[in-house]
Coordinates of C-alpha atoms in Angstrom, one line a residue:
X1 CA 48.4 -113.5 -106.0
X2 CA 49.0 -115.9 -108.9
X3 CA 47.2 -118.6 -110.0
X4 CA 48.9 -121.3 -112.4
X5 CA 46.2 -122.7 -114.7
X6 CA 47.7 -126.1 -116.7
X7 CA 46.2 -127.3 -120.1
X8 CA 45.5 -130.4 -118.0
X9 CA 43.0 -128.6 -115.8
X10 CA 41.5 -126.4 -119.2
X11 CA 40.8 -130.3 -120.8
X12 CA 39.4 -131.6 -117.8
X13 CA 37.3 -128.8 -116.8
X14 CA 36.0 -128.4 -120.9
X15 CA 35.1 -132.2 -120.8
X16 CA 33.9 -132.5 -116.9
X17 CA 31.5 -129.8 -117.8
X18 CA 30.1 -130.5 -120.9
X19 CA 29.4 -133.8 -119.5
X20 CA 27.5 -132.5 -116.6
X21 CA 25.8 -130.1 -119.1
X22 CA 24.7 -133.0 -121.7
X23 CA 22.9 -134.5 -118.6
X24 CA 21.4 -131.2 -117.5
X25 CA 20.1 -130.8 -121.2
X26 CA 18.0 -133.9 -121.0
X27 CA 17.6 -135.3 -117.6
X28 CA 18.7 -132.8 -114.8
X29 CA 17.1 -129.6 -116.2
X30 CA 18.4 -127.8 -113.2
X31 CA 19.1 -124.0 -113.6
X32 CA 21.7 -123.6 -110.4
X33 CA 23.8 -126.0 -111.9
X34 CA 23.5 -125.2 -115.6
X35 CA 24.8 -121.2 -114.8
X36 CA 28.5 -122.2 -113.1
X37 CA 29.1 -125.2 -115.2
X38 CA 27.8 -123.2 -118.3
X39 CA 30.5 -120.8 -117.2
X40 CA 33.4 -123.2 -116.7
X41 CA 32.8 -124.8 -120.0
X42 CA 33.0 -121.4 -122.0
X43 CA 36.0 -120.2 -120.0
X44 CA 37.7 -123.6 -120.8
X45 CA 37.0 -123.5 -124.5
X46 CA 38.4 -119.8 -124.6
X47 CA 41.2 -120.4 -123.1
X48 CA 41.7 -123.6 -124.8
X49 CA 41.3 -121.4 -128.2
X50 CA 43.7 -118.7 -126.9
X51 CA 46.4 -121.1 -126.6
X52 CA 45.8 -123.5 -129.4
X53 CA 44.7 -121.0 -131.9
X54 CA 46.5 -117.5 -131.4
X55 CA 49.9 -117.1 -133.1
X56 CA 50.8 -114.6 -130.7
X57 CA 50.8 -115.0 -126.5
X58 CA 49.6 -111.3 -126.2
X59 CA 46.5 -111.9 -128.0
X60 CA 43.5 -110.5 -126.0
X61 CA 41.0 -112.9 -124.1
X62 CA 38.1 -111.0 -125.3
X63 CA 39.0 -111.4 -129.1
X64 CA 39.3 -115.4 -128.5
X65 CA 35.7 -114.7 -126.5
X66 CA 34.2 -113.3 -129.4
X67 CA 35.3 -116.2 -132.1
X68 CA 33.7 -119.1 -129.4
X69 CA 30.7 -117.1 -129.7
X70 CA 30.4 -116.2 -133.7
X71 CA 30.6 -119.5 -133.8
X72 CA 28.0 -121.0 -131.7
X73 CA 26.0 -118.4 -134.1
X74 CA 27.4 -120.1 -137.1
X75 CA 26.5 -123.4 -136.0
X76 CA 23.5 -123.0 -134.6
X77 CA 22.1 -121.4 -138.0
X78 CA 23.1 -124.6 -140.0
X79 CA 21.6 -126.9 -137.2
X80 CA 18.5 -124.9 -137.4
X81 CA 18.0 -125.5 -141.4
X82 CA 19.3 -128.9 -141.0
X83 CA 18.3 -131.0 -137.7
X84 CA 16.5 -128.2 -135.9
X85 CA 17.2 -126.8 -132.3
X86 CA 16.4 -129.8 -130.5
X87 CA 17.5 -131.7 -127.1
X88 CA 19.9 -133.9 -129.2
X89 CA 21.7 -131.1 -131.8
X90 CA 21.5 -128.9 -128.5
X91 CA 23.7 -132.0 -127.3
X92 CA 25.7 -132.4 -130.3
X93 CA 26.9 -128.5 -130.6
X94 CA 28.1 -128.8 -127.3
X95 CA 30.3 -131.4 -128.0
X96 CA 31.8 -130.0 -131.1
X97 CA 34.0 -127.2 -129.7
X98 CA 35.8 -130.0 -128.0
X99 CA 37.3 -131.0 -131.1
X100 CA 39.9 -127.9 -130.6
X101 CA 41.9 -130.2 -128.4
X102 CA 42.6 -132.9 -130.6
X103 CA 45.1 -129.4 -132.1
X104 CA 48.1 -130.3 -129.9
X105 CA 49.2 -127.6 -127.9
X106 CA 52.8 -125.7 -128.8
X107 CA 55.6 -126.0 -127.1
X108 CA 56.3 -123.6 -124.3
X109 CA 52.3 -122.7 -124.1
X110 CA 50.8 -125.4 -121.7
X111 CA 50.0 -123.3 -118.8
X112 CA 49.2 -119.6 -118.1
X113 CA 49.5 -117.4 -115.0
X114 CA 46.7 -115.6 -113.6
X115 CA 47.7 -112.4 -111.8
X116 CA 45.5 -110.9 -109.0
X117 CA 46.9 -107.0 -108.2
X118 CA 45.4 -105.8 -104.7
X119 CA 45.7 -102.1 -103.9
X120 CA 44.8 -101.4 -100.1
X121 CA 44.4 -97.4 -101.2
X122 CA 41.7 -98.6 -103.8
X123 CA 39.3 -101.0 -101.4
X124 CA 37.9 -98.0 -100.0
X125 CA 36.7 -96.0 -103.4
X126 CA 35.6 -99.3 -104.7
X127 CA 33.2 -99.9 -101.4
X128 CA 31.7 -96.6 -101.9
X129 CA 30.9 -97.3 -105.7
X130 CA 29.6 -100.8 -104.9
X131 CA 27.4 -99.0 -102.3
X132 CA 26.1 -96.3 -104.7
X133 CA 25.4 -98.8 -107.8
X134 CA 23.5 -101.0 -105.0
X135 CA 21.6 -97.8 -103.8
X136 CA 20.4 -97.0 -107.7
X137 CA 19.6 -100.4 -108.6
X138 CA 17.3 -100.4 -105.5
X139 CA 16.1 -97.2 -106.6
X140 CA 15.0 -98.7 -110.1
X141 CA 13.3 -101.6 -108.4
X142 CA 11.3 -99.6 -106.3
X143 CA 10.4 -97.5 -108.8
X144 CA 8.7 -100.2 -111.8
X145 CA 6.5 -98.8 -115.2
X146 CA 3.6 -100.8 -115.6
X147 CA 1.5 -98.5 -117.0
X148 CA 1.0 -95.9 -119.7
X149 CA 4.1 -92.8 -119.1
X150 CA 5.6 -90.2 -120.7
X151 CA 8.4 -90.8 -119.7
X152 CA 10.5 -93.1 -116.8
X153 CA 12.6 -90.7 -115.8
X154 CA 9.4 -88.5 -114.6
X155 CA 9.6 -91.6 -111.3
X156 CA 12.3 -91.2 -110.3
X157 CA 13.2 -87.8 -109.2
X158 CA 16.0 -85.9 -109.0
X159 CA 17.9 -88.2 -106.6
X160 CA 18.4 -91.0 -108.6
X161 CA 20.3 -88.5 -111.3
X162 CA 22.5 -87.1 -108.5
X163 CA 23.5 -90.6 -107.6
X164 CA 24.2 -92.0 -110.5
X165 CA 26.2 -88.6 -111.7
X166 CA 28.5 -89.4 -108.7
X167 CA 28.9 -92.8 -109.3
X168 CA 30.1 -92.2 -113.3
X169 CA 32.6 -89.8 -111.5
X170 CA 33.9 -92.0 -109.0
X171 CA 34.2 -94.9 -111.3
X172 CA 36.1 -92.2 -113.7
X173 CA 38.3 -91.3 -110.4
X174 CA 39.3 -95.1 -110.1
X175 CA 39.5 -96.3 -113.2
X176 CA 42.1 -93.3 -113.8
X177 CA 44.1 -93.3 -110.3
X178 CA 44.2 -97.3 -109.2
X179 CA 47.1 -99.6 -111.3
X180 CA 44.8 -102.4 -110.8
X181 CA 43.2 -103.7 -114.2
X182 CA 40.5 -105.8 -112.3
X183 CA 39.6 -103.0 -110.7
X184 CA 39.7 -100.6 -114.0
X185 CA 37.8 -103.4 -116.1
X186 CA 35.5 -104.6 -113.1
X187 CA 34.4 -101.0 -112.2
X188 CA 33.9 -99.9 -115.6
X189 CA 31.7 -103.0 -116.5
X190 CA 29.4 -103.3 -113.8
X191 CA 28.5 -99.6 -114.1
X192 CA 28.4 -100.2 -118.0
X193 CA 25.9 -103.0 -117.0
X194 CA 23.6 -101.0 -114.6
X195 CA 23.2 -98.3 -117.6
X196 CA 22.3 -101.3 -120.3
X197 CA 20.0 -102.6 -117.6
X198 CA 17.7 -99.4 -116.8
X199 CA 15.1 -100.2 -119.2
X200 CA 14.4 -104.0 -118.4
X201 CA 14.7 -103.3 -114.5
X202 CA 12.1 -100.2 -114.9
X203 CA 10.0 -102.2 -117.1
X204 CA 8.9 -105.5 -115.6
X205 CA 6.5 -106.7 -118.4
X206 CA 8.9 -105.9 -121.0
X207 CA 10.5 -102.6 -122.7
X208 CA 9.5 -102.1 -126.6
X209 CA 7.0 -104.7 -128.8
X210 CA 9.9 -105.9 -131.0
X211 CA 11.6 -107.5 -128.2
X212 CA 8.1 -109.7 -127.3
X213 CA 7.9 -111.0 -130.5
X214 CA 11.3 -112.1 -130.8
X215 CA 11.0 -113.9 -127.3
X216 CA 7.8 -115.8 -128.1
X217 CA 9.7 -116.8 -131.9
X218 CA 12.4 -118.4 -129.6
X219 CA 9.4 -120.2 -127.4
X220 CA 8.6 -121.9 -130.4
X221 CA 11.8 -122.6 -132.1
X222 CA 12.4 -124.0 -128.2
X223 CA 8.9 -126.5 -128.7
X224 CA 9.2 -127.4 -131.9
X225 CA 13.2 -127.2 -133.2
X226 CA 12.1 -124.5 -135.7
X227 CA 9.5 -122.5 -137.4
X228 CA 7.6 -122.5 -140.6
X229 CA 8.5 -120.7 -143.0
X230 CA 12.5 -120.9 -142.7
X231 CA 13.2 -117.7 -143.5
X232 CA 16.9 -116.3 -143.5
X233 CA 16.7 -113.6 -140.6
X234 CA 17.5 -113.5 -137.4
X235 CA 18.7 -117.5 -137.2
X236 CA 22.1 -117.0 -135.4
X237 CA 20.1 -115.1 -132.4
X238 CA 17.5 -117.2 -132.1
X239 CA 19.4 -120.6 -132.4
X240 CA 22.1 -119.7 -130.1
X241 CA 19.4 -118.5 -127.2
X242 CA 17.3 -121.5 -127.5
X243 CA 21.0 -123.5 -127.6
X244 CA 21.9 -122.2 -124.3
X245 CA 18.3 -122.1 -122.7
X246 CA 18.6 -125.6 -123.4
X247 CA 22.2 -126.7 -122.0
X248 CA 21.6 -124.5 -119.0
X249 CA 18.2 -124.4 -117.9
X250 CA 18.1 -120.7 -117.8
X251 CA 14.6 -119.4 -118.6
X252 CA 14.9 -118.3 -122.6
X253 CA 13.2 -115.0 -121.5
X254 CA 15.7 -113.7 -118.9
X255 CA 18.7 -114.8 -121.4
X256 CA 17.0 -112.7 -123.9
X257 CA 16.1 -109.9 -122.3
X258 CA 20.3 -109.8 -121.0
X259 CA 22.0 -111.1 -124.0
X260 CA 23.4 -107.9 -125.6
X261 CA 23.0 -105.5 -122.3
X262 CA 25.7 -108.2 -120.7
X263 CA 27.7 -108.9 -123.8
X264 CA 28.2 -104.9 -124.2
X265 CA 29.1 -104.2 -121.0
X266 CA 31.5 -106.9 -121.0
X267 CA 33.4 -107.1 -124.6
X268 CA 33.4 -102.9 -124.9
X269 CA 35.8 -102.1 -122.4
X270 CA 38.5 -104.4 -123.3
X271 CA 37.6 -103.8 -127.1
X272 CA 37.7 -100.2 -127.1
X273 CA 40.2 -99.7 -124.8
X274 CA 42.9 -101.9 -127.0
X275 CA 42.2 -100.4 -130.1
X276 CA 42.8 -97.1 -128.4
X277 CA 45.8 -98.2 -126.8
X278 CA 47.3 -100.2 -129.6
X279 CA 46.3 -97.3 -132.2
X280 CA 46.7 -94.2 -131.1
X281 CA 48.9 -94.9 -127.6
X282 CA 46.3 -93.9 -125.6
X283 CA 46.9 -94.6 -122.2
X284 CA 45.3 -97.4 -120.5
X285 CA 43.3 -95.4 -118.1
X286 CA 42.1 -92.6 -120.0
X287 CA 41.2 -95.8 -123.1
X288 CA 38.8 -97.7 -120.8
X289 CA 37.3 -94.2 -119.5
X290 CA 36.9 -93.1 -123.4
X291 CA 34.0 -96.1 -123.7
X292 CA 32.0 -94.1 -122.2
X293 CA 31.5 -91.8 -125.6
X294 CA 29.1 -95.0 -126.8
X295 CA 26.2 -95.2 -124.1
X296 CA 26.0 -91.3 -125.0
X297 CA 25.1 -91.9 -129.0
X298 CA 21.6 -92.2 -129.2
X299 CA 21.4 -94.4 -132.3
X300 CA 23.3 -97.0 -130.7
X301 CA 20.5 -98.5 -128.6
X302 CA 22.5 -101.4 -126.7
X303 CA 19.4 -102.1 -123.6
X304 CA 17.7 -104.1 -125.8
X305 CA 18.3 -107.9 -127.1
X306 CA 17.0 -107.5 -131.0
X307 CA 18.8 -108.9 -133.7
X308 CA 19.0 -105.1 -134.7
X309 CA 21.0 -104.3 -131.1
X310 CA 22.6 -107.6 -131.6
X311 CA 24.3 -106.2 -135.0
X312 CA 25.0 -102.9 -133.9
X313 CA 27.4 -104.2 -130.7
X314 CA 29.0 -106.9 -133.4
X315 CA 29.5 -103.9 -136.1
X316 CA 31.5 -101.6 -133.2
X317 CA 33.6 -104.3 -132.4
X318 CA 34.0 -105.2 -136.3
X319 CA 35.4 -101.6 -136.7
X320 CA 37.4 -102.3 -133.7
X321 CA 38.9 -105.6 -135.3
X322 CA 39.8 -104.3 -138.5
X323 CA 41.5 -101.2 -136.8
X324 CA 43.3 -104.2 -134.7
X325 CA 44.1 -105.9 -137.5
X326 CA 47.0 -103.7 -138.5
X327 CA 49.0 -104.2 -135.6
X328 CA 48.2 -107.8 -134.9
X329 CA 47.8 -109.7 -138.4
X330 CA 46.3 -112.7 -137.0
X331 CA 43.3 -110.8 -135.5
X332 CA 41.7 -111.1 -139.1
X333 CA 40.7 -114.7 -138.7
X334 CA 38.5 -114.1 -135.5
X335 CA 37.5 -110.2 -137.6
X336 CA 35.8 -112.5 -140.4
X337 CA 33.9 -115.2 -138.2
X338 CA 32.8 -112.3 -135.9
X339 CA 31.2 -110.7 -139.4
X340 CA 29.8 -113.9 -140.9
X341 CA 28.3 -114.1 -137.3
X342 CA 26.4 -111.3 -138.5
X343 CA 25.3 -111.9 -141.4
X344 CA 23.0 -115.3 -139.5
X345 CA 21.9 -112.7 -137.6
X346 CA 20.8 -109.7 -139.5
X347 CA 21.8 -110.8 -143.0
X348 CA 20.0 -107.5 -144.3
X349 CA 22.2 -105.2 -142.3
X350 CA 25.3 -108.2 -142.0
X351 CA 26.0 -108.1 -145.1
X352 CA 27.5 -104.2 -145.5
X353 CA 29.6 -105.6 -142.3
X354 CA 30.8 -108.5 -144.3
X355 CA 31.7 -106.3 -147.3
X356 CA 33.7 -103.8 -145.1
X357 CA 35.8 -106.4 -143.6
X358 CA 36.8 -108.3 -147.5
X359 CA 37.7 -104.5 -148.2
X360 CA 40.0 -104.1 -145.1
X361 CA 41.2 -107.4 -146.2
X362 CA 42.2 -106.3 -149.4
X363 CA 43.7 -102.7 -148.8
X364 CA 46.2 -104.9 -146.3
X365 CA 46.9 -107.4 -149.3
X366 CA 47.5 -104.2 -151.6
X367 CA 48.2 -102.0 -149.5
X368 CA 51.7 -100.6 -151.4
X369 CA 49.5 -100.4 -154.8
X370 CA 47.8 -96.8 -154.3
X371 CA 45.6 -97.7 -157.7
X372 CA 44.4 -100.6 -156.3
X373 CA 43.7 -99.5 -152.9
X374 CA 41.5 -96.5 -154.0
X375 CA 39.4 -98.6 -157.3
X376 CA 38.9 -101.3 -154.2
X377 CA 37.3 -98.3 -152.0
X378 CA 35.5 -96.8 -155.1
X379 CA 33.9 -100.5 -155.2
X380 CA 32.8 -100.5 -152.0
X381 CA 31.3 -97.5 -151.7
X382 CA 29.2 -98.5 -154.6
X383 CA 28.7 -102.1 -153.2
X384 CA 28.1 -100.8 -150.0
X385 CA 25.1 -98.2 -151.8
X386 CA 23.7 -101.1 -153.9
X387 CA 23.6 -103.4 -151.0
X388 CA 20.9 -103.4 -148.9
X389 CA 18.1 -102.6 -151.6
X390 CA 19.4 -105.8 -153.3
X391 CA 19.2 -107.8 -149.7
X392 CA 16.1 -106.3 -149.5
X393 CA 14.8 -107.2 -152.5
X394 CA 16.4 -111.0 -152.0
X395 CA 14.9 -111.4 -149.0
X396 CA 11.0 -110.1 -149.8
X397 CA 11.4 -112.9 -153.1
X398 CA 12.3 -115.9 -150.4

């Protein structure tokens, strides 16, 4: 099946829905409106930016995702110090992204084709996993912590590991035998999803204390527009949440508490798999299967929405960009927002992410001066060891 999207429709459906949106923010305040127009206006302004903004027509989706995103972080951090996180900026950052189409489109790039591939063999394997990640989310909600444990995995028994051990290896089966990359990508993201999710489903008054106090930060920054003192951490999470809480009428708890556990399960298949693919010629399949290495790294704790996690997903797919960056040169536009993102997050652990990227940036600039390229390494590995004291240090003097 294909599906011919015009610029025409991307303009109209950008402007319908921020429209609706603005009126939702200060009149409406309904929440099963605010979720599919919220949608449509992000999908527009993506595509909108994929067209309008990539040199190349094989750019990937994701990549144009992750720039709309860094920079609702970027502009929400300047609205915070300057007008505050109120109805009306709320109103005004909305409109802003609109400003990409007054870029007129090129030639030969007003319309794109959307491509469904159905497999008959595949319906069958996908009903089974859809039936077995169904099963073990029921298992989780049946199965809550509210009270002092050991450990959660102590209520749940052996059944729920069985399960979910067959489900990784049917998704695994499908994602290496179907042609069907909505299949492959869809399979591999819902599952990815139900292992972020375990720890918010199993723990219905909330997982860890840092996430609390972050949520009731946002609360106020959501009353008042901001907090006293201003200080320069954590801005780009907070603003953005209380941004879309407020265009949406989506709870600012529940868009915490699923802000990185979505946005991993979403960008890391498509990131990962591309870098392996583009890279090292890894094929397609066995790329999108290899994600699964992260959820197995302890250290990278992607279940929880802190500015911490937050930094940690943008960092892999920093590593990923730069990688990128040497087959597809215009990648390192979207690389550098997606790290200055960072640094209004977590400017204490940003800032490393910034300096990697300016390195990267550099080595490509020199990279047929060996001399250069290794007293430019030398520099960051001393910049790099230096760094975070003297953020540290900046930040405890503020």
């Amino acid at each position: 099946m294909k599906i011919r999207i015009t610029q025409k429709l991307i303009i109209y459906s950008a402007l319908g829905s921020a429209g609706i949106l603005a009126l939702n923010t200060l009149y409406i305040k309904n929440v099963f409106l605010g979720i599919p127009v919220s949608a449509l206006y992000f999908c527009s302004l993506v595509n909108a930016m994929n067209v309008r903004l990539g040199k190349e027509r094989n750019l990937s989706t994701v990549w144009s995702a992750l720039a709309l995103l860094s920079m609702f972080f970027i502009a929400g951090t300047i609205f915070y110090y300057t007008l505050g996180i109120t109805k009306i900026s709320s109103m005004i950052l909305l409109g802003l992204p609109l400003l990409i189409f007054f870029k007129k489109a090129r030639e030969g790039e007003h319309s794109f084709i959307f491509r469904w591939e159905r497999e008959n063999k595949a319906w069958l394997i996908v009903y089974l996993f859809i039936c077995l990640e169904t099963a073990l989310f029921s298992i989780l909600l049946s199965h809550p912590v509210t009270d002092g444990s050991n450990s959660p995995w102590l209520k749940l028994g052996p059944v729920f590991f069985i399960g979910y051990g067959l489900s990784t290896a049917l998704l695994l089966y499908l994602v290496s035998e179907t042609a069907s990359k909505a299949i492959r990508y869809g399979a591999t993201i819902l599952h990815l999803f139900f292992t972020y999710s375990i720890a918010f489903t199993m723990y219905p008054l909330g997982f860890g204390f840092d996430g609390l106090i972050h949520r009731a930060t946002e609360l106020l920054i959501q009353s008042n527009g901001f907090i006293l003192p201003r200080q320069p951490i954590y801005i780009g999470q907070y603003s953005f949440l209380v941004w879309l809480s407020n265009i949406s009428a989506i709870p600012l708890g529940y868009i915490d508490i699923l802000l990185v556990p979505v946005l991993s399960a979403s960008v890391l298949p498509f990131a990962v798999s591309d870098v392996l693919k583009k890279i090292w010629d890894i094929p397609e399949s066995a790329s999108i299967n290899l994600v699964w290495l992260i959820p197995f790294i302890f250290f990278l704790s992607l279940h929880l929405s802190t500015p911490h996690n937050l930094l940690i997903l943008m960092s892999i797919l920093i590593v990923c960009g730069v990688l990128l960056c040497q087959e597809k040169k215009n990648l390192w536009f979207m690389v550098i927002i997606l790290a200055m993102a960072g640094l209004s997050i977590h400017p204490l652990l940003g800032a490393p992410a910034v300096l990697v990227v300016l390195t990267a940036g550099l080595l490509e600039v020199y990279e047929y001066k060996t001399k250069t390229s290794i007293s430019l390494l030398a520099l960051a590995g001393i910049g790099l060891a230096f760094l975070f004291p003297a953020m540290f240090t900046l930040y405890i003097l503020s």
